[in-house]
mmCIF file of C-alpha atoms and ligand atoms in Angstrom:
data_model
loop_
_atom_site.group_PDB
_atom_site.id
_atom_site.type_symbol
_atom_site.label_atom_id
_atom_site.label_comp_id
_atom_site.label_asym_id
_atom_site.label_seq_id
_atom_site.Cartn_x
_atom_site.Cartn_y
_atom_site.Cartn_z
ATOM 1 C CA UNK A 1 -12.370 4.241 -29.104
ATOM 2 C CA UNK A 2 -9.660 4.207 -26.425
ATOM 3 C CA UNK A 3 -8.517 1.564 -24.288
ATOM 4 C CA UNK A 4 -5.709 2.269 -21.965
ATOM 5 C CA UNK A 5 -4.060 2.055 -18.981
ATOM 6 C CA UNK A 6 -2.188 4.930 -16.900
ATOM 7 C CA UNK A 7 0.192 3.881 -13.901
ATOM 8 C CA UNK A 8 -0.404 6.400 -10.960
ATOM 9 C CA UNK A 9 1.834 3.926 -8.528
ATOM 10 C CA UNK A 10 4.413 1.468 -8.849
ATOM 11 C CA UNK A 11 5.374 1.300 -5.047
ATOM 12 C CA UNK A 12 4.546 -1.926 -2.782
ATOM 13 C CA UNK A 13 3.770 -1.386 0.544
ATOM 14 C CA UNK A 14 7.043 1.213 0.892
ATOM 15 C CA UNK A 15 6.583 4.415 -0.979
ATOM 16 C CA UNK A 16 9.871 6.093 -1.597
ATOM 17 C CA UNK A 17 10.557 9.937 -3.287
ATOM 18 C CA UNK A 18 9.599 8.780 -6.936
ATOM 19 C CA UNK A 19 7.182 6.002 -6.165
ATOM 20 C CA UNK A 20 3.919 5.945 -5.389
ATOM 21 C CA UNK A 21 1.692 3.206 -3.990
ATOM 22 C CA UNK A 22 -0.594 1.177 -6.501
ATOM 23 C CA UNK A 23 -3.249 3.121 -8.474
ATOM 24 C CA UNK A 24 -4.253 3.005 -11.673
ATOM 25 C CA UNK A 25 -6.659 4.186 -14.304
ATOM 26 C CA UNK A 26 -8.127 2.155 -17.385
ATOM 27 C CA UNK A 27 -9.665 4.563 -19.600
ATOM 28 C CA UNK A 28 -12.544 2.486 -21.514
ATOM 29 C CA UNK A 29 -14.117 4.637 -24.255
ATOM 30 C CA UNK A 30 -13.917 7.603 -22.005
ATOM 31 C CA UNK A 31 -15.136 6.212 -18.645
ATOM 32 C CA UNK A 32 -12.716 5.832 -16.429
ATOM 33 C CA UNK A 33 -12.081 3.091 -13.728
ATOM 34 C CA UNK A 34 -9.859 3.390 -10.934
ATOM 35 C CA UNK A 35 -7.668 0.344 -10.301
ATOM 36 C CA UNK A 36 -6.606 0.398 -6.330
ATOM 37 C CA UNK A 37 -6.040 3.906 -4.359
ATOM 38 C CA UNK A 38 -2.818 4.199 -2.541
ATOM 39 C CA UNK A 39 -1.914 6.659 -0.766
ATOM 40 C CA UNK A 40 -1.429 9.767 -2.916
ATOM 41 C CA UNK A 41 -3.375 8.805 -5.928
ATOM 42 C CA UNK A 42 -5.557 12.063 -5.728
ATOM 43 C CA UNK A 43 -2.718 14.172 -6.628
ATOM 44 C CA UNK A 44 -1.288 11.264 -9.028
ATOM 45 C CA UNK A 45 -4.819 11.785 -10.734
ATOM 46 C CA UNK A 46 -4.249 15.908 -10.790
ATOM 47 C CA UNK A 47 -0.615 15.398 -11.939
ATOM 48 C CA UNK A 48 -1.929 13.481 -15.369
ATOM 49 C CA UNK A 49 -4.688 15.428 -15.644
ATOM 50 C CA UNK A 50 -7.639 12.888 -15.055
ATOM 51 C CA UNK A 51 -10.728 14.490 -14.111
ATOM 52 C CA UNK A 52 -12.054 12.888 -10.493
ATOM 53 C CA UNK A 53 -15.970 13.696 -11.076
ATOM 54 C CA UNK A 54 -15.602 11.111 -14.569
ATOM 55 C CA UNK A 55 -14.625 8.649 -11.916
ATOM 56 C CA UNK A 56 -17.771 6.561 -10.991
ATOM 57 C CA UNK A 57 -16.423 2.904 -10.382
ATOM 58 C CA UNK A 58 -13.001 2.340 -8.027
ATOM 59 C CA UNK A 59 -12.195 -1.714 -8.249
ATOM 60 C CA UNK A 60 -9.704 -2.097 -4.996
ATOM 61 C CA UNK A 61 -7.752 -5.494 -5.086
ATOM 62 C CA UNK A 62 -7.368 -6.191 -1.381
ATOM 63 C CA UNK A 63 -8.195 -3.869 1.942
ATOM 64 C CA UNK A 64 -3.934 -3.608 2.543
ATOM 65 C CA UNK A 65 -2.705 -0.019 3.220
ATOM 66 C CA UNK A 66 -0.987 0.363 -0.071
ATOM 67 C CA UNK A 67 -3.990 -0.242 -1.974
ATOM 68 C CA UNK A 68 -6.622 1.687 -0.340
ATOM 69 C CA UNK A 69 -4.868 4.560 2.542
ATOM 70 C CA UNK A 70 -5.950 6.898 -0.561
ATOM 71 C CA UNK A 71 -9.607 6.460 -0.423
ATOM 72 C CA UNK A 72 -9.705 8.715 2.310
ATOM 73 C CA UNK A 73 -8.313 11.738 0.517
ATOM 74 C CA UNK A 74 -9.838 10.943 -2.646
ATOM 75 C CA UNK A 75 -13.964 10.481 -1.797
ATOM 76 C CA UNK A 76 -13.322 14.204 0.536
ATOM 77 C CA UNK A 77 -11.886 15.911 -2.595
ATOM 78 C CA UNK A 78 -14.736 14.664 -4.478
ATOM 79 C CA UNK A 79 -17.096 15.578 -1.639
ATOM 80 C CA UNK A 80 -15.557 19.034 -1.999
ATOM 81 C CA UNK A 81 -15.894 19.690 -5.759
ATOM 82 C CA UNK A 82 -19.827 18.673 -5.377
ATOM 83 C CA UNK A 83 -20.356 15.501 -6.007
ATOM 84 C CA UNK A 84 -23.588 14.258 -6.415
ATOM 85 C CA UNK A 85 -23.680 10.812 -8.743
ATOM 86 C CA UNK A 86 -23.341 7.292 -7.242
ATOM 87 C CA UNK A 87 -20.081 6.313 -6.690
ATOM 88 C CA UNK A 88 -19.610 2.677 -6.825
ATOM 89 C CA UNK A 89 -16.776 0.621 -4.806
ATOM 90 C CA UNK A 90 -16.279 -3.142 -6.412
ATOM 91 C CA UNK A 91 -13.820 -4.358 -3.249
ATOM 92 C CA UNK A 92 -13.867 -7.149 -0.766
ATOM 93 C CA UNK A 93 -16.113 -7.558 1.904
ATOM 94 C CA UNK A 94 -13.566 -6.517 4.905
ATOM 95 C CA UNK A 95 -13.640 -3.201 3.066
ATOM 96 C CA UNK A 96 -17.040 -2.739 4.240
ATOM 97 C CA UNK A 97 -15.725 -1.379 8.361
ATOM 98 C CA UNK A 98 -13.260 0.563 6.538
ATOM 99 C CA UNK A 99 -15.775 2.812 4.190
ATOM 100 C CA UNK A 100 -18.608 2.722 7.013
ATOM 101 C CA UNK A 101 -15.704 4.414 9.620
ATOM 102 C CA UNK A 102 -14.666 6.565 6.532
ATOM 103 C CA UNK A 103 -18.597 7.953 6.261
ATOM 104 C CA UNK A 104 -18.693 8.125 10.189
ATOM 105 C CA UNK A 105 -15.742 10.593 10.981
ATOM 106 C CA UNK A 106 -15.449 12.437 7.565
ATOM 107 C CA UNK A 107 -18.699 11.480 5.341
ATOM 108 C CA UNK A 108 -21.386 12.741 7.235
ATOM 109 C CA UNK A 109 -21.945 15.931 4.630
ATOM 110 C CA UNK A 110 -21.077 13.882 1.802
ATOM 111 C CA UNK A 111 -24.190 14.891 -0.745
ATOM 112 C CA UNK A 112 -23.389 11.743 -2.498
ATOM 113 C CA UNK A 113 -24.034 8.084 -2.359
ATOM 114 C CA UNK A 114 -21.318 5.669 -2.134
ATOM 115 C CA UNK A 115 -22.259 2.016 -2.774
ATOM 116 C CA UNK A 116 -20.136 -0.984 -2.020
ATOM 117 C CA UNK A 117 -19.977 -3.705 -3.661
ATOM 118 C CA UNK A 118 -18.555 -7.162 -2.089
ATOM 119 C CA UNK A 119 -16.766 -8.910 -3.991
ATOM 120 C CA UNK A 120 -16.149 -12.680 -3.470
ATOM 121 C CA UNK A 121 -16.341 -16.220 -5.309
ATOM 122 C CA UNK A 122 -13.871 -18.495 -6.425
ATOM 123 C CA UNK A 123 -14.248 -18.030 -9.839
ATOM 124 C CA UNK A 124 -14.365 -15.479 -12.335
ATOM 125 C CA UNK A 125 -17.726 -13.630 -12.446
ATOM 126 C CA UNK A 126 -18.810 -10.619 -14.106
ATOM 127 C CA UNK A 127 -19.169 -7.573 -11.572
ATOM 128 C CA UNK A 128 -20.004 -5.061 -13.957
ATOM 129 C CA UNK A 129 -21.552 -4.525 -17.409
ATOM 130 C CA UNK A 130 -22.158 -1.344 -19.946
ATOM 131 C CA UNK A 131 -23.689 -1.848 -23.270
ATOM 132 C CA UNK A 132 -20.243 -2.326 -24.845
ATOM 133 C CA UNK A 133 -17.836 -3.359 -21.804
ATOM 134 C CA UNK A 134 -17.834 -5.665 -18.625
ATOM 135 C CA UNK A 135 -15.563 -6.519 -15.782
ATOM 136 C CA UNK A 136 -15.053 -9.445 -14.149
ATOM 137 C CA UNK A 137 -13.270 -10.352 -10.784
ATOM 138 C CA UNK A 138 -11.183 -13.443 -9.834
ATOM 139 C CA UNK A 139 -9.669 -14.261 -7.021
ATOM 140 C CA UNK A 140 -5.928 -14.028 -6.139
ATOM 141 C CA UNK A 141 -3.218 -15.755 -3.198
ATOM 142 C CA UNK A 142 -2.369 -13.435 -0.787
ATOM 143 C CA UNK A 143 -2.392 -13.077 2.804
ATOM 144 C CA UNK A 144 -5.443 -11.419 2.811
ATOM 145 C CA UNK A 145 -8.639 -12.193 0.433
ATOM 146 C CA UNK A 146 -7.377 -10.191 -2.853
ATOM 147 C CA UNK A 147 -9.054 -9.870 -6.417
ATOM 148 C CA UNK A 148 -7.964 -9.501 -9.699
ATOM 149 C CA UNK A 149 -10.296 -7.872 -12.491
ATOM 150 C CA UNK A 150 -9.987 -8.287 -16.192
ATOM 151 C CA UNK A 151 -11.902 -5.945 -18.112
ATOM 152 C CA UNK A 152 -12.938 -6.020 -21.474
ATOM 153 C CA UNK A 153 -14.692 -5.126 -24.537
ATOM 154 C CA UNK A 154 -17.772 -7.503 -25.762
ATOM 155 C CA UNK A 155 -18.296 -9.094 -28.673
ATOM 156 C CA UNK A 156 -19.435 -5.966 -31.218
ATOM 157 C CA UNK A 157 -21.698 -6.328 -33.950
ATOM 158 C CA UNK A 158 -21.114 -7.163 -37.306
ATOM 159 C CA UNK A 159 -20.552 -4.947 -40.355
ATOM 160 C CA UNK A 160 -21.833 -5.762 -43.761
ATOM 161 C CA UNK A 161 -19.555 -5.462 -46.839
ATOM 162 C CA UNK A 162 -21.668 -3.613 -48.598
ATOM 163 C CA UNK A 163 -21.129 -4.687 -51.744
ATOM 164 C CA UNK A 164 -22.735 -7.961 -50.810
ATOM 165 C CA UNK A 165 -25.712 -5.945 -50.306
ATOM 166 C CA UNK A 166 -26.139 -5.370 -53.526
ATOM 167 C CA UNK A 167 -24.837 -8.502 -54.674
ATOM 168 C CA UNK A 168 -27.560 -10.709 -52.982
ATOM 169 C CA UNK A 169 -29.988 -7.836 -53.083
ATOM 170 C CA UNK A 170 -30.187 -8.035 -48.842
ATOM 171 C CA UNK A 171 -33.143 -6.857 -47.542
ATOM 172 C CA UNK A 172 -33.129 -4.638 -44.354
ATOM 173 C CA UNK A 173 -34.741 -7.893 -42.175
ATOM 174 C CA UNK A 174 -31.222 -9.812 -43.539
ATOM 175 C CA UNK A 175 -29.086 -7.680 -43.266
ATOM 176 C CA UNK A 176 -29.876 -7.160 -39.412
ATOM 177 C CA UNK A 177 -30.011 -10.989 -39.099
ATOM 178 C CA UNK A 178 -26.399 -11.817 -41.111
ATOM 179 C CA UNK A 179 -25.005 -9.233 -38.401
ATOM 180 C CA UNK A 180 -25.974 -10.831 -35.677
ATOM 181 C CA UNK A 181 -24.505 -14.032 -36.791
ATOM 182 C CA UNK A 182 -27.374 -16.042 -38.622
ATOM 183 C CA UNK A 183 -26.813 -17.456 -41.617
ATOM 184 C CA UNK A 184 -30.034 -17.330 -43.896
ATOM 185 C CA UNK A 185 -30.761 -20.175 -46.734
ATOM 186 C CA UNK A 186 -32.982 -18.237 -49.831
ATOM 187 C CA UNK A 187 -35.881 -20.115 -51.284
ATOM 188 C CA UNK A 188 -33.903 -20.629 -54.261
ATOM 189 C CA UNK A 189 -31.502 -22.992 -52.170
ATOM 190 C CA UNK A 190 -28.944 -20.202 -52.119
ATOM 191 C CA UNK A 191 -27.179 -20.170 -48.464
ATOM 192 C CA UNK A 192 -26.378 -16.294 -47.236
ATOM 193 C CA UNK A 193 -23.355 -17.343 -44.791
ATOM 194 C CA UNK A 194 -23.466 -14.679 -41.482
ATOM 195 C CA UNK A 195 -19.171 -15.343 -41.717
ATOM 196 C CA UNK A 196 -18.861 -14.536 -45.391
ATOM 197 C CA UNK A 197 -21.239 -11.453 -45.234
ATOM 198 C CA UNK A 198 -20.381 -9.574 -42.163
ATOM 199 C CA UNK A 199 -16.984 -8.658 -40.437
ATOM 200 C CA UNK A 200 -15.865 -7.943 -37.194
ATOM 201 C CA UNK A 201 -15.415 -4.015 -37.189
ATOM 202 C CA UNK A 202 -12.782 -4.581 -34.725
ATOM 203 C CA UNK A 203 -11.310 -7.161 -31.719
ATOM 204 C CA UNK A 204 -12.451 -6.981 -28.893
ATOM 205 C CA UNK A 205 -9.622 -5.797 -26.609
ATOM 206 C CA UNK A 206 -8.934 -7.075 -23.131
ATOM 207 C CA UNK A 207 -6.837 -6.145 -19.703
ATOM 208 C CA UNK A 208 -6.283 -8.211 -16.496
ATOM 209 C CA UNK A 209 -5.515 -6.377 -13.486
ATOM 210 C CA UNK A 210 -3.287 -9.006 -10.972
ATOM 211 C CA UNK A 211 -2.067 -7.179 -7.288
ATOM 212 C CA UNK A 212 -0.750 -8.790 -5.003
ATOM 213 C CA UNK A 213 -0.457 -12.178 -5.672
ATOM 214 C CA UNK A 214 2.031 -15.734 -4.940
ATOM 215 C CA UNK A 215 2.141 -17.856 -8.506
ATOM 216 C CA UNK A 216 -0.770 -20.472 -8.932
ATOM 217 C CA UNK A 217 -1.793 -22.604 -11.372
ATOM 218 C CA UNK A 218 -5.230 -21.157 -12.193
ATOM 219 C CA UNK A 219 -4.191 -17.439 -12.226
ATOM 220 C CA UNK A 220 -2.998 -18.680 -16.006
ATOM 221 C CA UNK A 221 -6.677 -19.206 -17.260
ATOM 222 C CA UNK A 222 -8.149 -16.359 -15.964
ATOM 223 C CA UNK A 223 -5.788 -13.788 -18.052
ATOM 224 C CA UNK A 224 -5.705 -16.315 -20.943
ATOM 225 C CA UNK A 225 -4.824 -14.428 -24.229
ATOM 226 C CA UNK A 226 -5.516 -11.008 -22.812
ATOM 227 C CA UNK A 227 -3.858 -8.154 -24.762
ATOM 228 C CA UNK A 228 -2.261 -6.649 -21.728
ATOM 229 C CA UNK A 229 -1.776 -7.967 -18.164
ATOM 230 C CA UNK A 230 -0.889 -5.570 -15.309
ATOM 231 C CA UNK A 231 0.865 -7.908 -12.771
ATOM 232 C CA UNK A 232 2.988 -7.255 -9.531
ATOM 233 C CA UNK A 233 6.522 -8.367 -9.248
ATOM 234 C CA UNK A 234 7.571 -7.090 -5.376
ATOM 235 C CA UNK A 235 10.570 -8.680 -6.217
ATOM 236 C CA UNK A 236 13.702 -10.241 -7.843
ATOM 237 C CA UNK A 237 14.612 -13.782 -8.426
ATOM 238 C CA UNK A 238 17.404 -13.341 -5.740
ATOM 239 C CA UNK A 239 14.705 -12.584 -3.340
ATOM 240 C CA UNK A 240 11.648 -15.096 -4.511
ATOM 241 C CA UNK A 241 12.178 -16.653 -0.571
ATOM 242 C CA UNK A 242 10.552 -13.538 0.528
ATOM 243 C CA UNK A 243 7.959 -13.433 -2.224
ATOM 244 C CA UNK A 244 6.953 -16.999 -1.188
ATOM 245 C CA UNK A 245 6.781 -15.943 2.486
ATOM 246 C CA UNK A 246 4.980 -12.477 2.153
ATOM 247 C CA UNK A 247 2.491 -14.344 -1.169
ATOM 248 C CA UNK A 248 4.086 -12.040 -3.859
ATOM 249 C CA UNK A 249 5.324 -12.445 -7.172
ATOM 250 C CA UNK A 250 9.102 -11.728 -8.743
ATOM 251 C CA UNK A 251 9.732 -10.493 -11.985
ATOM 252 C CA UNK A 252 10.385 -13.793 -13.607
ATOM 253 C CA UNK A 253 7.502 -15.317 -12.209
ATOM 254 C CA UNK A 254 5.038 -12.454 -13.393
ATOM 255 C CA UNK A 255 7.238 -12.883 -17.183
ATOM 256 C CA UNK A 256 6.346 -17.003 -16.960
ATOM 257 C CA UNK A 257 2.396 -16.374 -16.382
ATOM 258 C CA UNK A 258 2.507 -14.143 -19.148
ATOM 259 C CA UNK A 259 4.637 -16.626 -21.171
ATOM 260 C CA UNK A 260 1.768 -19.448 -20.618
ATOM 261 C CA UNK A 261 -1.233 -17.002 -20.984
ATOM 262 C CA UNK A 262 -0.508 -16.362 -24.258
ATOM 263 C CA UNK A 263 -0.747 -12.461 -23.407
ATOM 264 C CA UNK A 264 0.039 -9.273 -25.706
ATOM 265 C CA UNK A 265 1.892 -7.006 -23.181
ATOM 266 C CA UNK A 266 2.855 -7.705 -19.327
ATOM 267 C CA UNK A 267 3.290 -4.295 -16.942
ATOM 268 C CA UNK A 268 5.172 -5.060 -14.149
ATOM 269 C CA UNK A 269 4.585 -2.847 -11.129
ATOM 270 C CA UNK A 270 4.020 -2.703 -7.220
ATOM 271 C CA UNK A 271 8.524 -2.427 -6.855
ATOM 272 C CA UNK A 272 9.788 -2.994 -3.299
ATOM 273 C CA UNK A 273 11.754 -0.098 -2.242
ATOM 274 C CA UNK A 274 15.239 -2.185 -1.778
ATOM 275 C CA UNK A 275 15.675 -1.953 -5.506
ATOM 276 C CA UNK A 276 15.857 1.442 -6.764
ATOM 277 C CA UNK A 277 16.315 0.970 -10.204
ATOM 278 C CA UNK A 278 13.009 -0.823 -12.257
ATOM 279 C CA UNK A 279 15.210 -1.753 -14.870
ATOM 280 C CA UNK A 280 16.443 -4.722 -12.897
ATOM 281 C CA UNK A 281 12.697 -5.668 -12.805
ATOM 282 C CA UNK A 282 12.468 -5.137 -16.300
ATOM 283 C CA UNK A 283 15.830 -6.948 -17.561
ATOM 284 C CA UNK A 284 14.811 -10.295 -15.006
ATOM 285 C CA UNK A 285 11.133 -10.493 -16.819
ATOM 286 C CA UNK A 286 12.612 -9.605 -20.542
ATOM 287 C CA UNK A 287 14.777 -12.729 -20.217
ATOM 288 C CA UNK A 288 11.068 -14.623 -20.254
ATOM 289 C CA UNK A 289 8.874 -12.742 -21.837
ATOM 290 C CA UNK A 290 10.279 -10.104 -23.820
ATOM 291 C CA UNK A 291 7.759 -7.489 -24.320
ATOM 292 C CA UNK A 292 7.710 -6.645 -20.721
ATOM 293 C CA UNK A 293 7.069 -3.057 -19.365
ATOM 294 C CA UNK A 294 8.504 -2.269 -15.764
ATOM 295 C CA UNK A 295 5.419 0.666 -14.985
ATOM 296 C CA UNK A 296 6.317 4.083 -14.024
ATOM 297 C CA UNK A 297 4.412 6.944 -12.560
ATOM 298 C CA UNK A 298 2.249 8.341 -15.473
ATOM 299 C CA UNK A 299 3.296 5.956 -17.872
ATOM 300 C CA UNK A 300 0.429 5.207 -20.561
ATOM 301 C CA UNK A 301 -0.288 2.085 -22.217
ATOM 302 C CA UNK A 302 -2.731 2.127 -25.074
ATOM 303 C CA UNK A 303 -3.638 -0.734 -26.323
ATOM 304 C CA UNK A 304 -5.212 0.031 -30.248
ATOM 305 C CA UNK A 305 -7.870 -1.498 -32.147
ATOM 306 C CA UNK A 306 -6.724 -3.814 -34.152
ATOM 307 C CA UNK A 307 -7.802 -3.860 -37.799
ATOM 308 C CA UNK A 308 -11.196 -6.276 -39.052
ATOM 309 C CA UNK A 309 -11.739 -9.443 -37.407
ATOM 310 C CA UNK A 310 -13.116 -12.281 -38.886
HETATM 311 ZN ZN1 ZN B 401 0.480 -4.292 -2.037
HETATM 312 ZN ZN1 ZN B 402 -1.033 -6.824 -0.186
#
């Protein structure tokens, strides 16, 4: 069951020769989810091979050029190779006049249906569900109303050790009960503990998704614990006056939120195009939280399962 993340973009707002502006792909058990579509992410996507017609949800952070001038491109193309499933848009409600001009000048053939979906609150709420996964959005400090989204797996069921089914000679009813959690007391006085009988096949795993934001205090309980945290560093401690002006992050700031969070991994993307080299990025964050990951285009990061719960 795969869980991983592919950086299509690690430009901000200034693309240069070997940077792209933000996209990104979370692959979640095969469907995949488009994080943000700068300008160029439909040949990012043909480039590392993702194919656009498994694409049916696009989460965009923020209606700024480097996070959505792609859209364009990208719902033509899909137009083209004959589309005809839903396409779903989780983005803020100013998106809405950019989409309905999109559908006026270039949509009008379009054979398929694209649905918006506002997204707003002040609070973390879940946008979107499947059986086994869910997203939620959160809201961000920028200059213009921006969303984070930390998506996840849910809670699976139990396994049984099946020697215990033996053991305690488990009927079919119990067994289905233990796995969902219930403990069962016998007749005989005998307590069947849900904990005791049953595992966790696996942890669930978890990503937060953070472009473009300034530092605040709350950002640090909404990626709580997560296993890896995409978050933008624009720039450089030597430049954090011009983070605080423009509401973006540096390097070191993105490394302390990870640092309090409690997080697995931290990518660090969304580079301004005065520093050509992402290892300075990468070195500034390290000295804070060490396993920092300055993105690059088409770098992968898997996150695995990790053996039985409890
Ligand atoms: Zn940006
Ligand atoms: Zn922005």
């Amino acid at each position: 069951m795969i869980f991983s993340l592919t950086t299509l973009g690690t430009a901000s707002a200034l693309p240069t020769v070997d940077r792209f502006p933000s996209a990104h792909v979370l692959n979640v058990h095969e469907r995949l989810f488009l994080i943000d579509c700068g300008e160029g992410c439909q040949m990012q996507l043909r480039r590392y091979g993702f194919s656009f017609l498994k694409i049916n949800e696009i989460f965009i952070s923020h209606v700024h050029g480097d996070h959505v001038f792609g859209i364009y491109g990208l719902l033509s193309t899909m137009s083209l190779l004959g589309r005809s499933a839903d396409l779903f848009i989780y983005a803020p409600a100013d998106f809405g006049p950019v989409l309905d001009s999109l559908i006026q000048q270039f949509g009008t053939q379009f054979k398929y249906k694209i649905v918006h979906i506002a997204v707003s609150g002040r609070a973390p709420e879940v946008i979107f569900e499947t059986k086994s996964s869910e997203v939620l959005s959160f809201p961000l400090n920028h200059r213009t109303g921006c969303y984070g989204y930390l998506f996840r797996e849910k809670m699976p069921r139990r396994n049984i050790h099946k020697y215990l089914i033996e053991k305690h000679s488990l009927t079919l009813a119990e067994i289905a009960r233990l796995k969902d959690g219930e403990d069962i007391a016998r007749e005989d006085g005998e307590l069947l503990k849900s904990d005791v009988i049953t595992y966790l096949p696996y942890k669930p795993r978890s990503f937060a998704y953070c472009s473009d934001t300034a530092p605040f205090k709350k950002l640090r309980e909404y990626v709580e614990g997560v296993d890896l945290l995409y978050h933008e560093s624009t720039f450089l401690q030597e430049t954090e006056k011009v983070a605080a002006l423009t509401m973006h992050s540096t390097a070191g700031q993105a490394a302390q939120l990870a640092l309090e969070a409690g997080v697995g991994k931290l990518v660090i993307g969304h580079f301004s195009s005065r520093y050509k080299n992402s290892s300075l990025y990468e070195n500034e964050a390290r000295e804070i939280f060490p396993e920092t990951y300055a993105a690059r285009e088409g770098a992968r990061f898997e996150i695995p399962l990790s053996g039985h719960g409890s």
